[in-house]
Amino acid sequence: MNDHFAWLIKTINEAIEKKCNAELSVHNITFSQIKIIMALYHSEKQAYSLKELEKLFHCSQATMAGTVARLENKGLVKRCSLPGDKRIKSIELTTAGKELAEKACTKLTDLENWLTKMLSPSEKQELKRLLEIIHDSILNSKV
């Protein structure tokens, strides 16, 4: 069974998620929550609407609203009205959320190094290139 790409990718994803959740437990957040924090931190405008987050993470409105509400309750994000349209709320990091994102950047680099420690620099580049091809293909396919 492990000779199928999908199985290997799923197994790798589960190992990454498990390791991340263990590391993040000291901050009382999950892998799903840190992905939102990191998306906000790295976004050009450092904010997204709930609808934009749903599209970015390919999830339902209910799932994203619940995750954002938990982050809001933890004081890591806040909802703000968009200038010019008070009906639409943007999700932004609080100071605590920004501080956590900065710590997470270091941890994510450590994770990436752990994942690829057995690869040469050229193998790492090739792996990244191939994963980007698969990623882009999946996002552009109509499944």
Short mmCIF file of N, CA, C and O in Angstrom, two decimals:
data_model
loop_
_atom_site.label_atom_id
_atom_site.label_comp_id
_atom_site.label_asym_id
_atom_site.label_seq_id
_atom_site.Cartn_x
_atom_site.Cartn_y
_atom_site.Cartn_z
N MET A 1 0.82 -1.20 0.00
CA MET A 1 0.00 0.00 0.00
C MET A 1 0.87 1.26 0.00
O MET A 1 0.50 2.26 -0.60
N ASN A 2 2.01 1.24 0.67
CA ASN A 2 2.81 2.45 0.77
C ASN A 2 3.58 2.78 -0.51
O ASN A 2 4.40 3.67 -0.52
N ASP A 3 3.31 2.05 -1.60
CA ASP A 3 3.93 2.40 -2.87
C ASP A 3 3.08 3.40 -3.67
O ASP A 3 3.45 3.80 -4.76
N HIS A 4 1.96 3.83 -3.11
CA HIS A 4 1.11 4.83 -3.74
C HIS A 4 1.45 6.21 -3.19
O HIS A 4 1.59 6.39 -1.98
N PHE A 5 1.56 7.19 -4.10
CA PHE A 5 1.89 8.55 -3.69
C PHE A 5 0.91 9.09 -2.65
O PHE A 5 1.31 9.72 -1.68
N ALA A 6 -0.36 8.88 -2.89
CA ALA A 6 -1.38 9.43 -1.99
C ALA A 6 -1.20 8.90 -0.57
O ALA A 6 -1.33 9.66 0.40
N TRP A 7 -0.89 7.63 -0.45
CA TRP A 7 -0.68 7.03 0.88
C TRP A 7 0.54 7.66 1.55
O TRP A 7 0.50 8.01 2.73
N LEU A 8 1.61 7.83 0.80
CA LEU A 8 2.83 8.44 1.36
C LEU A 8 2.56 9.88 1.80
O LEU A 8 2.98 10.30 2.89
N ILE A 9 1.88 10.63 0.96
CA ILE A 9 1.59 12.02 1.29
C ILE A 9 0.70 12.10 2.51
O ILE A 9 0.92 12.92 3.42
N LYS A 10 -0.31 11.25 2.58
CA LYS A 10 -1.21 11.24 3.74
C LYS A 10 -0.45 10.90 5.02
O LYS A 10 -0.63 11.54 6.06
N THR A 11 0.41 9.91 4.96
CA THR A 11 1.19 9.50 6.12
C THR A 11 2.13 10.62 6.58
O THR A 11 2.26 10.89 7.77
N ILE A 12 2.77 11.29 5.63
CA ILE A 12 3.65 12.41 5.95
C ILE A 12 2.84 13.54 6.58
O ILE A 12 3.24 14.12 7.60
N ASN A 13 1.69 13.85 5.99
CA ASN A 13 0.84 14.90 6.53
C ASN A 13 0.41 14.59 7.97
O ASN A 13 0.43 15.48 8.84
N GLU A 14 0.03 13.36 8.23
CA GLU A 14 -0.38 12.98 9.58
C GLU A 14 0.77 13.12 10.57
O GLU A 14 0.57 13.58 11.70
N ALA A 15 1.98 12.73 10.16
CA ALA A 15 3.14 12.86 11.04
C ALA A 15 3.45 14.33 11.33
O ALA A 15 3.76 14.70 12.47
N ILE A 16 3.35 15.17 10.30
CA ILE A 16 3.58 16.60 10.48
C ILE A 16 2.55 17.19 11.43
O ILE A 16 2.87 17.93 12.36
N GLU A 17 1.29 16.86 11.20
CA GLU A 17 0.22 17.40 12.04
C GLU A 17 0.38 16.95 13.49
O GLU A 17 0.22 17.74 14.42
N LYS A 18 0.75 15.69 13.69
CA LYS A 18 0.94 15.17 15.05
C LYS A 18 2.09 15.89 15.75
O LYS A 18 1.97 16.31 16.90
N LYS A 19 3.21 16.05 15.05
CA LYS A 19 4.37 16.74 15.63
C LYS A 19 4.02 18.20 15.93
O LYS A 19 4.36 18.72 16.99
N CYS A 20 3.35 18.87 15.00
CA CYS A 20 2.96 20.27 15.20
C CYS A 20 2.01 20.42 16.38
O CYS A 20 2.18 21.31 17.21
N ASN A 21 1.02 19.55 16.47
CA ASN A 21 0.07 19.64 17.58
C ASN A 21 0.77 19.44 18.92
O ASN A 21 0.45 20.13 19.89
N ALA A 22 1.76 18.54 18.96
CA ALA A 22 2.52 18.33 20.20
C ALA A 22 3.30 19.59 20.56
O ALA A 22 3.31 20.02 21.72
N GLU A 23 3.95 20.19 19.57
CA GLU A 23 4.73 21.42 19.80
C GLU A 23 3.82 22.58 20.19
O GLU A 23 4.19 23.41 21.01
N LEU A 24 2.65 22.66 19.56
CA LEU A 24 1.75 23.80 19.78
C LEU A 24 0.94 23.68 21.05
O LEU A 24 0.35 24.68 21.50
N SER A 25 0.88 22.50 21.64
CA SER A 25 0.05 22.31 22.83
C SER A 25 0.48 23.22 23.98
O SER A 25 -0.35 23.63 24.79
N VAL A 26 1.76 23.61 24.03
CA VAL A 26 2.21 24.52 25.09
C VAL A 26 1.59 25.91 24.93
O VAL A 26 1.52 26.66 25.89
N HIS A 27 1.15 26.23 23.73
CA HIS A 27 0.50 27.51 23.47
C HIS A 27 -1.02 27.38 23.45
O HIS A 27 -1.73 28.34 23.13
N ASN A 28 -1.52 26.17 23.70
CA ASN A 28 -2.95 25.89 23.73
C ASN A 28 -3.62 26.18 22.39
O ASN A 28 -4.73 26.72 22.33
N ILE A 29 -2.93 25.85 21.29
CA ILE A 29 -3.52 25.97 19.97
C ILE A 29 -3.22 24.72 19.16
O ILE A 29 -2.37 23.91 19.54
N THR A 30 -3.93 24.57 18.07
CA THR A 30 -3.79 23.39 17.22
C THR A 30 -3.13 23.77 15.89
O THR A 30 -3.00 24.95 15.55
N PHE A 31 -2.77 22.76 15.14
CA PHE A 31 -2.18 22.94 13.82
C PHE A 31 -3.14 23.72 12.92
O PHE A 31 -2.72 24.62 12.21
N SER A 32 -4.42 23.39 12.96
CA SER A 32 -5.41 24.11 12.16
C SER A 32 -5.44 25.59 12.52
O SER A 32 -5.58 26.45 11.64
N GLN A 33 -5.32 25.89 13.79
CA GLN A 33 -5.36 27.28 14.22
C GLN A 33 -4.09 28.04 13.84
O GLN A 33 -4.16 29.18 13.41
N ILE A 34 -2.92 27.39 13.95
CA ILE A 34 -1.68 28.09 13.61
C ILE A 34 -1.61 28.37 12.11
O ILE A 34 -1.03 29.38 11.70
N LYS A 35 -2.24 27.53 11.30
CA LYS A 35 -2.25 27.80 9.86
C LYS A 35 -2.95 29.13 9.56
O LYS A 35 -2.50 29.90 8.71
N ILE A 36 -4.03 29.41 10.28
CA ILE A 36 -4.75 30.67 10.09
C ILE A 36 -3.89 31.84 10.58
O ILE A 36 -3.77 32.86 9.91
N ILE A 37 -3.28 31.67 11.74
CA ILE A 37 -2.42 32.71 12.28
C ILE A 37 -1.29 33.02 11.31
O ILE A 37 -0.98 34.19 11.04
N MET A 38 -0.68 31.99 10.75
CA MET A 38 0.45 32.20 9.83
C MET A 38 -0.02 32.82 8.52
O MET A 38 0.69 33.66 7.95
N ALA A 39 -1.20 32.45 8.06
CA ALA A 39 -1.73 33.07 6.83
C ALA A 39 -1.95 34.57 7.05
O ALA A 39 -1.60 35.38 6.19
N LEU A 40 -2.51 34.93 8.19
CA LEU A 40 -2.72 36.35 8.51
C LEU A 40 -1.38 37.07 8.64
O LEU A 40 -1.20 38.18 8.14
N TYR A 41 -0.44 36.44 9.30
CA TYR A 41 0.87 37.04 9.55
C TYR A 41 1.62 37.32 8.24
O TYR A 41 2.26 38.35 8.10
N HIS A 42 1.51 36.40 7.30
CA HIS A 42 2.25 36.54 6.04
C HIS A 42 1.46 37.25 4.94
O HIS A 42 2.01 37.51 3.88
N SER A 43 0.20 37.56 5.20
CA SER A 43 -0.58 38.24 4.16
C SER A 43 -0.11 39.69 4.03
O SER A 43 0.28 40.33 5.02
N GLU A 44 -0.17 40.19 2.82
CA GLU A 44 0.28 41.56 2.55
C GLU A 44 -0.46 42.58 3.41
O GLU A 44 0.12 43.49 3.97
N LYS A 45 -1.76 42.39 3.54
CA LYS A 45 -2.58 43.34 4.31
C LYS A 45 -2.75 42.92 5.77
O LYS A 45 -3.39 43.61 6.54
N GLN A 46 -2.19 41.76 6.14
CA GLN A 46 -2.28 41.19 7.48
C GLN A 46 -3.71 41.09 7.98
O GLN A 46 -4.00 41.26 9.16
N ALA A 47 -4.61 40.80 7.04
CA ALA A 47 -6.02 40.63 7.36
C ALA A 47 -6.69 39.86 6.22
O ALA A 47 -6.26 39.93 5.08
N TYR A 48 -7.72 39.13 6.57
CA TYR A 48 -8.56 38.43 5.59
C TYR A 48 -9.99 38.53 6.08
O TYR A 48 -10.25 38.58 7.29
N SER A 49 -10.91 38.48 5.14
CA SER A 49 -12.32 38.31 5.53
C SER A 49 -12.52 36.83 5.83
O SER A 49 -11.70 35.99 5.44
N LEU A 50 -13.60 36.51 6.50
CA LEU A 50 -13.91 35.12 6.79
C LEU A 50 -14.06 34.34 5.48
O LEU A 50 -13.56 33.21 5.35
N LYS A 51 -14.71 34.94 4.50
CA LYS A 51 -14.91 34.31 3.19
C LYS A 51 -13.56 34.01 2.52
O LYS A 51 -13.37 32.94 1.95
N GLU A 52 -12.61 34.93 2.61
CA GLU A 52 -11.28 34.71 2.03
C GLU A 52 -10.56 33.55 2.72
O GLU A 52 -9.91 32.73 2.07
N LEU A 53 -10.70 33.47 4.05
CA LEU A 53 -10.08 32.36 4.78
C LEU A 53 -10.70 31.03 4.40
O LEU A 53 -10.01 30.02 4.26
N GLU A 54 -12.03 31.01 4.22
CA GLU A 54 -12.72 29.78 3.79
C GLU A 54 -12.15 29.30 2.46
O GLU A 54 -11.86 28.11 2.29
N LYS A 55 -11.98 30.21 1.51
CA LYS A 55 -11.44 29.85 0.19
C LYS A 55 -9.99 29.41 0.29
O LYS A 55 -9.59 28.43 -0.33
N LEU A 56 -9.21 30.13 1.08
CA LEU A 56 -7.79 29.82 1.21
C LEU A 56 -7.56 28.42 1.78
O LEU A 56 -6.67 27.70 1.34
N PHE A 57 -8.39 28.04 2.75
CA PHE A 57 -8.21 26.75 3.42
C PHE A 57 -9.21 25.68 2.96
O PHE A 57 -9.25 24.59 3.52
N HIS A 58 -10.00 26.00 1.94
CA HIS A 58 -10.93 25.03 1.36
C HIS A 58 -11.80 24.37 2.43
O HIS A 58 -11.85 23.15 2.55
N CYS A 59 -12.46 25.19 3.22
CA CYS A 59 -13.32 24.65 4.26
C CYS A 59 -14.65 25.40 4.29
O CYS A 59 -14.81 26.43 3.64
N SER A 60 -15.57 24.88 5.05
CA SER A 60 -16.91 25.47 5.12
C SER A 60 -16.91 26.73 5.98
O SER A 60 -16.00 26.96 6.79
N GLN A 61 -17.96 27.50 5.83
CA GLN A 61 -18.13 28.71 6.62
C GLN A 61 -18.21 28.36 8.10
O GLN A 61 -17.60 29.02 8.93
N ALA A 62 -18.92 27.31 8.43
CA ALA A 62 -19.09 26.92 9.84
C ALA A 62 -17.75 26.52 10.46
O ALA A 62 -17.46 26.90 11.59
N THR A 63 -16.95 25.76 9.72
CA THR A 63 -15.64 25.34 10.23
C THR A 63 -14.75 26.55 10.48
O THR A 63 -14.13 26.68 11.54
N MET A 64 -14.67 27.44 9.50
CA MET A 64 -13.80 28.61 9.64
C MET A 64 -14.31 29.54 10.73
O MET A 64 -13.52 30.06 11.53
N ALA A 65 -15.61 29.76 10.80
CA ALA A 65 -16.17 30.65 11.83
C ALA A 65 -15.86 30.10 13.22
O ALA A 65 -15.50 30.86 14.12
N GLY A 66 -15.99 28.79 13.40
CA GLY A 66 -15.69 28.18 14.69
C GLY A 66 -14.22 28.29 15.06
O GLY A 66 -13.88 28.62 16.21
N THR A 67 -13.34 28.06 14.09
CA THR A 67 -11.91 28.15 14.35
C THR A 67 -11.51 29.58 14.69
O THR A 67 -10.76 29.83 15.64
N VAL A 68 -12.02 30.54 13.93
CA VAL A 68 -11.72 31.95 14.18
C VAL A 68 -12.27 32.37 15.55
O VAL A 68 -11.60 33.09 16.30
N ALA A 69 -13.46 31.90 15.90
CA ALA A 69 -14.04 32.24 17.21
C ALA A 69 -13.15 31.72 18.34
O ALA A 69 -12.94 32.43 19.34
N ARG A 70 -12.60 30.51 18.19
CA ARG A 70 -11.70 29.97 19.22
C ARG A 70 -10.42 30.81 19.32
O ARG A 70 -9.94 31.09 20.43
N LEU A 71 -9.90 31.23 18.18
CA LEU A 71 -8.70 32.09 18.19
C LEU A 71 -9.01 33.45 18.81
O LEU A 71 -8.19 34.02 19.53
N GLU A 72 -10.21 33.94 18.54
CA GLU A 72 -10.64 35.22 19.11
C GLU A 72 -10.77 35.10 20.63
O GLU A 72 -10.32 35.99 21.37
N ASN A 73 -11.34 33.99 21.10
CA ASN A 73 -11.49 33.77 22.54
C ASN A 73 -10.14 33.66 23.25
O ASN A 73 -10.03 33.99 24.43
N LYS A 74 -9.13 33.21 22.51
CA LYS A 74 -7.78 33.09 23.07
C LYS A 74 -7.00 34.41 22.96
O LYS A 74 -5.85 34.49 23.38
N GLY A 75 -7.62 35.41 22.37
CA GLY A 75 -6.98 36.72 22.26
C GLY A 75 -5.93 36.80 21.17
O GLY A 75 -5.07 37.69 21.20
N LEU A 76 -5.99 35.91 20.18
CA LEU A 76 -4.97 35.87 19.13
C LEU A 76 -5.40 36.59 17.85
O LEU A 76 -4.54 37.01 17.07
N VAL A 77 -6.70 36.70 17.62
CA VAL A 77 -7.22 37.44 16.47
C VAL A 77 -8.37 38.33 16.94
O VAL A 77 -8.92 38.14 18.02
N LYS A 78 -8.68 39.30 16.10
CA LYS A 78 -9.83 40.18 16.38
C LYS A 78 -10.57 40.42 15.08
O LYS A 78 -10.00 40.31 13.98
N ARG A 79 -11.84 40.72 15.18
CA ARG A 79 -12.67 41.07 14.02
C ARG A 79 -12.76 42.59 13.96
O ARG A 79 -13.04 43.23 14.96
N CYS A 80 -12.54 43.11 12.78
CA CYS A 80 -12.60 44.56 12.57
C CYS A 80 -13.48 44.84 11.37
O CYS A 80 -13.49 44.08 10.40
N SER A 81 -14.19 45.95 11.42
CA SER A 81 -15.00 46.37 10.27
C SER A 81 -14.09 46.91 9.19
O SER A 81 -13.10 47.60 9.48
N LEU A 82 -14.42 46.58 7.95
CA LEU A 82 -13.64 47.10 6.83
C LEU A 82 -14.01 48.55 6.58
O LEU A 82 -15.20 48.90 6.58
N PRO A 83 -13.03 49.39 6.34
CA PRO A 83 -13.36 50.78 6.00
C PRO A 83 -14.18 50.80 4.71
O PRO A 83 -13.85 50.14 3.74
N GLY A 84 -15.26 51.50 4.72
CA GLY A 84 -16.10 51.61 3.54
C GLY A 84 -17.23 50.60 3.49
O GLY A 84 -18.17 50.77 2.73
N ASP A 85 -17.15 49.52 4.27
CA ASP A 85 -18.24 48.53 4.29
C ASP A 85 -18.29 47.88 5.67
O ASP A 85 -17.60 46.91 5.94
N LYS A 86 -19.09 48.45 6.54
CA LYS A 86 -19.17 48.00 7.94
C LYS A 86 -19.79 46.61 8.07
O LYS A 86 -19.67 45.98 9.11
N ARG A 87 -20.43 46.12 6.99
CA ARG A 87 -21.05 44.79 7.06
C ARG A 87 -20.01 43.68 7.02
O ARG A 87 -20.22 42.61 7.56
N ILE A 88 -18.89 43.94 6.37
CA ILE A 88 -17.86 42.91 6.21
C ILE A 88 -16.81 43.08 7.30
O ILE A 88 -16.30 44.18 7.52
N LYS A 89 -16.53 42.00 7.99
CA LYS A 89 -15.53 42.01 9.05
C LYS A 89 -14.24 41.38 8.54
O LYS A 89 -14.27 40.35 7.87
N SER A 90 -13.13 42.02 8.87
CA SER A 90 -11.85 41.41 8.55
C SER A 90 -11.32 40.75 9.81
O SER A 90 -11.63 41.18 10.93
N ILE A 91 -10.55 39.71 9.62
CA ILE A 91 -9.92 39.01 10.72
C ILE A 91 -8.47 39.45 10.74
O ILE A 91 -7.77 39.35 9.73
N GLU A 92 -8.02 39.95 11.88
CA GLU A 92 -6.65 40.45 12.02
C GLU A 92 -6.02 39.87 13.27
O GLU A 92 -6.71 39.51 14.23
N LEU A 93 -4.69 39.79 13.26
CA LEU A 93 -3.96 39.32 14.43
C LEU A 93 -3.92 40.41 15.50
O LEU A 93 -3.79 41.59 15.20
N THR A 94 -4.00 39.99 16.75
CA THR A 94 -3.75 40.89 17.86
C THR A 94 -2.23 40.91 18.09
O THR A 94 -1.49 40.17 17.44
N THR A 95 -1.79 41.72 19.02
CA THR A 95 -0.36 41.73 19.37
C THR A 95 0.08 40.34 19.82
O THR A 95 1.14 39.86 19.42
N ALA A 96 -0.74 39.68 20.63
CA ALA A 96 -0.41 38.33 21.09
C ALA A 96 -0.35 37.35 19.92
O ALA A 96 0.52 36.46 19.88
N GLY A 97 -1.23 37.53 18.95
CA GLY A 97 -1.22 36.68 17.76
C GLY A 97 0.03 36.88 16.93
O GLY A 97 0.62 35.92 16.42
N LYS A 98 0.47 38.13 16.80
CA LYS A 98 1.71 38.43 16.07
C LYS A 98 2.92 37.83 16.78
O LYS A 98 3.81 37.27 16.13
N GLU A 99 2.94 37.93 18.10
CA GLU A 99 4.05 37.36 18.86
C GLU A 99 4.10 35.84 18.69
O GLU A 99 5.18 35.26 18.51
N LEU A 100 2.94 35.21 18.72
CA LEU A 100 2.89 33.76 18.52
C LEU A 100 3.33 33.39 17.11
O LEU A 100 4.06 32.41 16.92
N ALA A 101 2.93 34.17 16.12
CA ALA A 101 3.33 33.90 14.74
C ALA A 101 4.85 33.98 14.59
O ALA A 101 5.45 33.17 13.89
N GLU A 102 5.47 34.94 15.25
CA GLU A 102 6.92 35.07 15.17
C GLU A 102 7.61 33.85 15.79
O GLU A 102 8.58 33.34 15.24
N LYS A 103 7.10 33.37 16.91
CA LYS A 103 7.65 32.15 17.52
C LYS A 103 7.43 30.95 16.60
O LYS A 103 8.29 30.09 16.46
N ALA A 104 6.26 30.91 15.98
CA ALA A 104 5.91 29.79 15.10
C ALA A 104 6.81 29.74 13.87
O ALA A 104 7.12 28.65 13.38
N CYS A 105 7.24 30.90 13.38
CA CYS A 105 8.14 30.92 12.22
C CYS A 105 9.40 30.12 12.51
O CYS A 105 9.85 29.33 11.68
N THR A 106 9.96 30.31 13.68
CA THR A 106 11.16 29.57 14.08
C THR A 106 10.85 28.08 14.19
O THR A 106 11.61 27.24 13.70
N LYS A 107 9.72 27.76 14.80
CA LYS A 107 9.34 26.35 14.97
C LYS A 107 9.09 25.68 13.61
O LYS A 107 9.43 24.52 13.42
N LEU A 108 8.48 26.41 12.68
CA LEU A 108 8.21 25.84 11.36
C LEU A 108 9.51 25.60 10.59
O LEU A 108 9.63 24.60 9.87
N THR A 109 10.49 26.48 10.77
CA THR A 109 11.80 26.26 10.16
C THR A 109 12.44 25.01 10.76
O THR A 109 13.00 24.18 10.03
N ASP A 110 12.34 24.87 12.08
CA ASP A 110 12.87 23.67 12.74
C ASP A 110 12.18 22.41 12.22
O ASP A 110 12.83 21.39 11.98
N LEU A 111 10.86 22.49 12.04
CA LEU A 111 10.11 21.35 11.52
C LEU A 111 10.56 20.99 10.11
O LEU A 111 10.77 19.82 9.79
N GLU A 112 10.72 22.00 9.27
CA GLU A 112 11.15 21.75 7.90
C GLU A 112 12.55 21.11 7.89
O GLU A 112 12.81 20.18 7.12
N ASN A 113 13.43 21.59 8.75
CA ASN A 113 14.77 20.99 8.85
C ASN A 113 14.70 19.54 9.31
O ASN A 113 15.42 18.68 8.81
N TRP A 114 13.80 19.26 10.28
CA TRP A 114 13.61 17.90 10.77
C TRP A 114 13.10 16.99 9.64
O TRP A 114 13.56 15.86 9.49
N LEU A 115 12.16 17.51 8.87
CA LEU A 115 11.57 16.72 7.79
C LEU A 115 12.57 16.39 6.68
O LEU A 115 12.45 15.34 6.04
N THR A 116 13.49 17.29 6.44
CA THR A 116 14.36 17.14 5.28
C THR A 116 15.83 16.92 5.65
O THR A 116 16.71 17.04 4.79
N LYS A 117 16.10 16.57 6.90
CA LYS A 117 17.50 16.45 7.35
C LYS A 117 18.28 15.40 6.58
O LYS A 117 19.50 15.50 6.47
N MET A 118 17.62 14.42 6.00
CA MET A 118 18.32 13.36 5.27
C MET A 118 18.52 13.70 3.79
O MET A 118 19.13 12.94 3.05
N LEU A 119 18.07 14.88 3.38
CA LEU A 119 18.17 15.28 1.97
C LEU A 119 19.31 16.27 1.77
O LEU A 119 19.56 17.12 2.63
N SER A 120 19.93 16.19 0.62
CA SER A 120 20.95 17.18 0.24
C SER A 120 20.23 18.46 -0.16
O SER A 120 19.02 18.44 -0.44
N PRO A 121 20.96 19.58 -0.23
CA PRO A 121 20.31 20.83 -0.67
C PRO A 121 19.64 20.70 -2.04
O PRO A 121 18.54 21.22 -2.24
N SER A 122 20.27 20.01 -2.97
CA SER A 122 19.65 19.87 -4.29
C SER A 122 18.42 18.97 -4.23
O SER A 122 17.44 19.21 -4.95
N GLU A 123 18.42 17.97 -3.38
CA GLU A 123 17.24 17.11 -3.21
C GLU A 123 16.09 17.90 -2.58
O GLU A 123 14.93 17.72 -2.96
N LYS A 124 16.42 18.79 -1.65
CA LYS A 124 15.39 19.64 -1.04
C LYS A 124 14.74 20.54 -2.09
O LYS A 124 13.52 20.69 -2.13
N GLN A 125 15.57 21.12 -2.95
CA GLN A 125 15.04 21.98 -4.02
C GLN A 125 14.15 21.19 -4.96
O GLN A 125 13.09 21.65 -5.37
N GLU A 126 14.58 19.98 -5.31
CA GLU A 126 13.81 19.14 -6.22
C GLU A 126 12.49 18.72 -5.58
O GLU A 126 11.44 18.74 -6.22
N LEU A 127 12.53 18.35 -4.30
CA LEU A 127 11.31 17.98 -3.59
C LEU A 127 10.34 19.15 -3.58
O LEU A 127 9.15 18.98 -3.86
N LYS A 128 10.84 20.33 -3.27
CA LYS A 128 9.98 21.52 -3.24
C LYS A 128 9.37 21.77 -4.62
O LYS A 128 8.17 22.05 -4.74
N ARG A 129 10.18 21.66 -5.64
CA ARG A 129 9.70 21.88 -7.00
C ARG A 129 8.59 20.88 -7.35
O ARG A 129 7.54 21.27 -7.86
N LEU A 130 8.78 19.62 -7.04
CA LEU A 130 7.79 18.59 -7.36
C LEU A 130 6.51 18.79 -6.54
O LEU A 130 5.40 18.64 -7.07
N LEU A 131 6.67 19.12 -5.26
CA LEU A 131 5.48 19.36 -4.43
C LEU A 131 4.69 20.57 -4.93
O LEU A 131 3.45 20.54 -4.90
N GLU A 132 5.38 21.60 -5.40
CA GLU A 132 4.68 22.76 -5.95
C GLU A 132 3.91 22.39 -7.21
O GLU A 132 2.78 22.88 -7.42
N ILE A 133 4.46 21.53 -8.03
CA ILE A 133 3.75 21.07 -9.23
C ILE A 133 2.48 20.33 -8.84
O ILE A 133 1.39 20.59 -9.37
N ILE A 134 2.59 19.42 -7.88
CA ILE A 134 1.42 18.66 -7.42
C ILE A 134 0.40 19.61 -6.79
O ILE A 134 -0.80 19.54 -7.09
N HIS A 135 0.87 20.50 -5.94
CA HIS A 135 -0.01 21.47 -5.27
C HIS A 135 -0.79 22.30 -6.28
O HIS A 135 -2.01 22.42 -6.20
N ASP A 136 -0.07 22.88 -7.24
CA ASP A 136 -0.72 23.72 -8.25
C ASP A 136 -1.70 22.92 -9.10
O ASP A 136 -2.78 23.41 -9.44
N SER A 137 -1.34 21.70 -9.43
CA SER A 137 -2.22 20.85 -10.23
C SER A 137 -3.52 20.56 -9.49
O SER A 137 -4.61 20.61 -10.07
N ILE A 138 -3.40 20.25 -8.21
CA ILE A 138 -4.59 19.97 -7.40
C ILE A 138 -5.48 21.20 -7.31
O ILE A 138 -6.70 21.12 -7.46
N LEU A 139 -4.87 22.36 -7.05
CA LEU A 139 -5.67 23.58 -6.92
C LEU A 139 -6.35 23.98 -8.21
O LEU A 139 -7.41 24.59 -8.20
N ASN A 140 -5.74 23.64 -9.34
CA ASN A 140 -6.29 24.02 -10.62
C ASN A 140 -7.22 22.97 -11.23
O ASN A 140 -7.86 23.22 -12.25
N SER A 141 -7.31 21.79 -10.59
CA SER A 141 -8.17 20.75 -11.14
C SER A 141 -9.61 20.96 -10.68
O SER A 141 -9.87 21.58 -9.66
N LYS A 142 -10.52 20.45 -11.44
CA LYS A 142 -11.94 20.56 -11.11
C LYS A 142 -12.42 19.19 -10.63
O LYS A 142 -12.99 18.43 -11.38
N VAL A 143 -12.16 18.91 -9.36
CA VAL A 143 -12.54 17.61 -8.79
C VAL A 143 -13.92 17.67 -8.20
O VAL A 143 -14.38 18.61 -7.69
#
